[in-house]
């Protein structure tokens, strides 16, 4: 898979890489999943810990963790009756989230004000469901 861009070159996007990147970013598309990833960046957590930290239902946290695990972003292991979750690729995730923060700092409110994918569009989609 190749997704490269030089400073003045046209972006070369392999179709498979483009699809995979879109799937990856959809995995990051929920604020609760991003919050879970941020918590896991601090260390491993059990579902009950994340439920307490996030104030979400256990079933909701479990669904988000299943999504993140299916995307290859988190791993789990059994510890007694509990599942303990950890980041699968902590350095790469830290790099990606850092790059996202830098890009957001440069775009200001443009992302959240975007009529197609910004906050208003996200909330409108949630209320239409």
GROMACS .gro file of C-alpha atoms in nm:
model
  129
    1UNK     CA    1   0.000   0.000   0.000
    2UNK     CA    2   0.137   0.336  -0.098
    3UNK     CA    3   0.013   0.675   0.012
    4UNK     CA    4   0.285   0.929  -0.058
    5UNK     CA    5   0.305   1.295  -0.138
    6UNK     CA    6   0.606   1.506  -0.212
    7UNK     CA    7   0.605   1.878  -0.137
    8UNK     CA    8   0.523   1.970  -0.497
    9UNK     CA    9   0.435   1.631  -0.638
   10UNK     CA   10   0.086   1.509  -0.706
   11UNK     CA   11  -0.043   1.276  -0.438
   12UNK     CA   12   0.002   0.915  -0.542
   13UNK     CA   13  -0.272   0.706  -0.391
   14UNK     CA   14  -0.297   0.334  -0.429
   15UNK     CA   15  -0.671   0.250  -0.435
   16UNK     CA   16  -0.635  -0.014  -0.163
   17UNK     CA   17  -0.436   0.224   0.057
   18UNK     CA   18  -0.696   0.494   0.010
   19UNK     CA   19  -0.975   0.258   0.115
   20UNK     CA   20  -0.774   0.139   0.415
   21UNK     CA   21  -0.699   0.497   0.523
   22UNK     CA   22  -1.067   0.589   0.499
   23UNK     CA   23  -1.155   0.288   0.717
   24UNK     CA   24  -0.887   0.384   0.967
   25UNK     CA   25  -1.014   0.740   0.995
   26UNK     CA   26  -1.374   0.618   1.033
   27UNK     CA   27  -1.244   0.419   1.330
   28UNK     CA   28  -1.127   0.748   1.480
   29UNK     CA   29  -1.455   0.916   1.387
   30UNK     CA   30  -1.626   0.886   1.724
   31UNK     CA   31  -1.525   1.111   2.017
   32UNK     CA   32  -1.574   0.824   2.263
   33UNK     CA   33  -1.329   0.604   2.071
   34UNK     CA   34  -1.073   0.884   2.068
   35UNK     CA   35  -1.121   0.929   2.442
   36UNK     CA   36  -1.073   0.556   2.496
   37UNK     CA   37  -0.751   0.569   2.294
   38UNK     CA   38  -0.629   0.865   2.500
   39UNK     CA   39  -0.698   0.672   2.822
   40UNK     CA   40  -0.517   0.367   2.687
   41UNK     CA   41  -0.220   0.585   2.595
   42UNK     CA   42  -0.179   0.634   2.971
   43UNK     CA   43  -0.168   0.258   3.030
   44UNK     CA   44  -0.380  -0.052   3.018
   45UNK     CA   45  -0.742  -0.039   3.140
   46UNK     CA   46  -1.021  -0.281   3.212
   47UNK     CA   47  -1.365  -0.218   3.063
   48UNK     CA   48  -1.497  -0.128   3.409
   49UNK     CA   49  -1.221   0.134   3.447
   50UNK     CA   50  -1.303   0.292   3.112
   51UNK     CA   51  -1.675   0.285   3.191
   52UNK     CA   52  -1.609   0.473   3.513
   53UNK     CA   53  -1.373   0.726   3.349
   54UNK     CA   54  -1.602   0.796   3.053
   55UNK     CA   55  -1.940   0.782   3.224
   56UNK     CA   56  -2.072   0.555   2.949
   57UNK     CA   57  -2.263   0.230   2.971
   58UNK     CA   58  -2.051  -0.084   2.983
   59UNK     CA   59  -2.212  -0.209   2.661
   60UNK     CA   60  -2.120   0.115   2.481
   61UNK     CA   61  -1.759   0.100   2.595
   62UNK     CA   62  -1.741  -0.268   2.496
   63UNK     CA   63  -1.877  -0.190   2.148
   64UNK     CA   64  -1.619   0.086   2.098
   65UNK     CA   65  -1.340  -0.141   2.220
   66UNK     CA   66  -1.455  -0.416   1.982
   67UNK     CA   67  -1.441  -0.167   1.694
   68UNK     CA   68  -1.092  -0.053   1.795
   69UNK     CA   69  -0.977  -0.414   1.834
   70UNK     CA   70  -1.123  -0.510   1.494
   71UNK     CA   71  -0.933  -0.215   1.343
   72UNK     CA   72  -0.610  -0.345   1.499
   73UNK     CA   73  -0.571  -0.039   1.721
   74UNK     CA   74  -0.607  -0.210   2.061
   75UNK     CA   75  -0.531  -0.553   2.205
   76UNK     CA   76  -0.695  -0.734   2.491
   77UNK     CA   77  -0.593  -1.006   2.731
   78UNK     CA   78  -0.782  -1.193   2.999
   79UNK     CA   79  -0.706  -1.120   3.362
   80UNK     CA   80  -0.935  -1.336   3.570
   81UNK     CA   81  -1.288  -1.258   3.456
   82UNK     CA   82  -1.192  -0.917   3.315
   83UNK     CA   83  -1.050  -0.814   2.980
   84UNK     CA   84  -0.759  -0.573   2.998
   85UNK     CA   85  -0.706  -0.345   2.697
   86UNK     CA   86  -0.389  -0.182   2.574
   87UNK     CA   87  -0.282   0.006   2.261
   88UNK     CA   88  -0.156  -0.220   1.984
   89UNK     CA   89   0.081   0.040   1.836
   90UNK     CA   90   0.135   0.316   2.095
   91UNK     CA   91   0.416   0.503   1.915
   92UNK     CA   92   0.233   0.515   1.583
   93UNK     CA   93  -0.089   0.628   1.752
   94UNK     CA   94   0.096   0.901   1.943
   95UNK     CA   95   0.253   1.018   1.616
   96UNK     CA   96  -0.082   1.020   1.436
   97UNK     CA   97  -0.269   1.204   1.713
   98UNK     CA   98   0.017   1.454   1.741
   99UNK     CA   99  -0.001   1.518   1.366
  100UNK     CA  100  -0.379   1.559   1.394
  101UNK     CA  101  -0.337   1.814   1.674
  102UNK     CA  102  -0.085   2.010   1.465
  103UNK     CA  103  -0.316   2.006   1.163
  104UNK     CA  104  -0.615   2.111   1.374
  105UNK     CA  105  -0.412   2.398   1.519
  106UNK     CA  106  -0.345   2.517   1.165
  107UNK     CA  107  -0.702   2.481   1.036
  108UNK     CA  108  -0.864   2.647   1.337
  109UNK     CA  109  -1.243   2.624   1.330
  110UNK     CA  110  -1.256   2.516   0.965
  111UNK     CA  111  -1.293   2.147   1.045
  112UNK     CA  112  -1.571   2.191   1.301
  113UNK     CA  113  -1.751   2.446   1.083
  114UNK     CA  114  -1.735   2.233   0.767
  115UNK     CA  115  -2.096   2.185   0.646
  116UNK     CA  116  -2.027   1.833   0.515
  117UNK     CA  117  -1.837   1.679   0.807
  118UNK     CA  118  -1.821   1.937   1.085
  119UNK     CA  119  -1.994   1.944   1.420
  120UNK     CA  120  -2.330   2.062   1.282
  121UNK     CA  121  -2.333   1.786   1.019
  122UNK     CA  122  -2.237   1.526   1.279
  123UNK     CA  123  -2.513   1.636   1.516
  124UNK     CA  124  -2.768   1.656   1.233
  125UNK     CA  125  -2.681   1.301   1.132
  126UNK     CA  126  -2.721   1.184   1.491
  127UNK     CA  127  -3.064   1.344   1.526
  128UNK     CA  128  -3.180   1.211   1.188
  129UNK     CA  129  -3.112   0.851   1.298
   0.00000   0.00000   0.00000
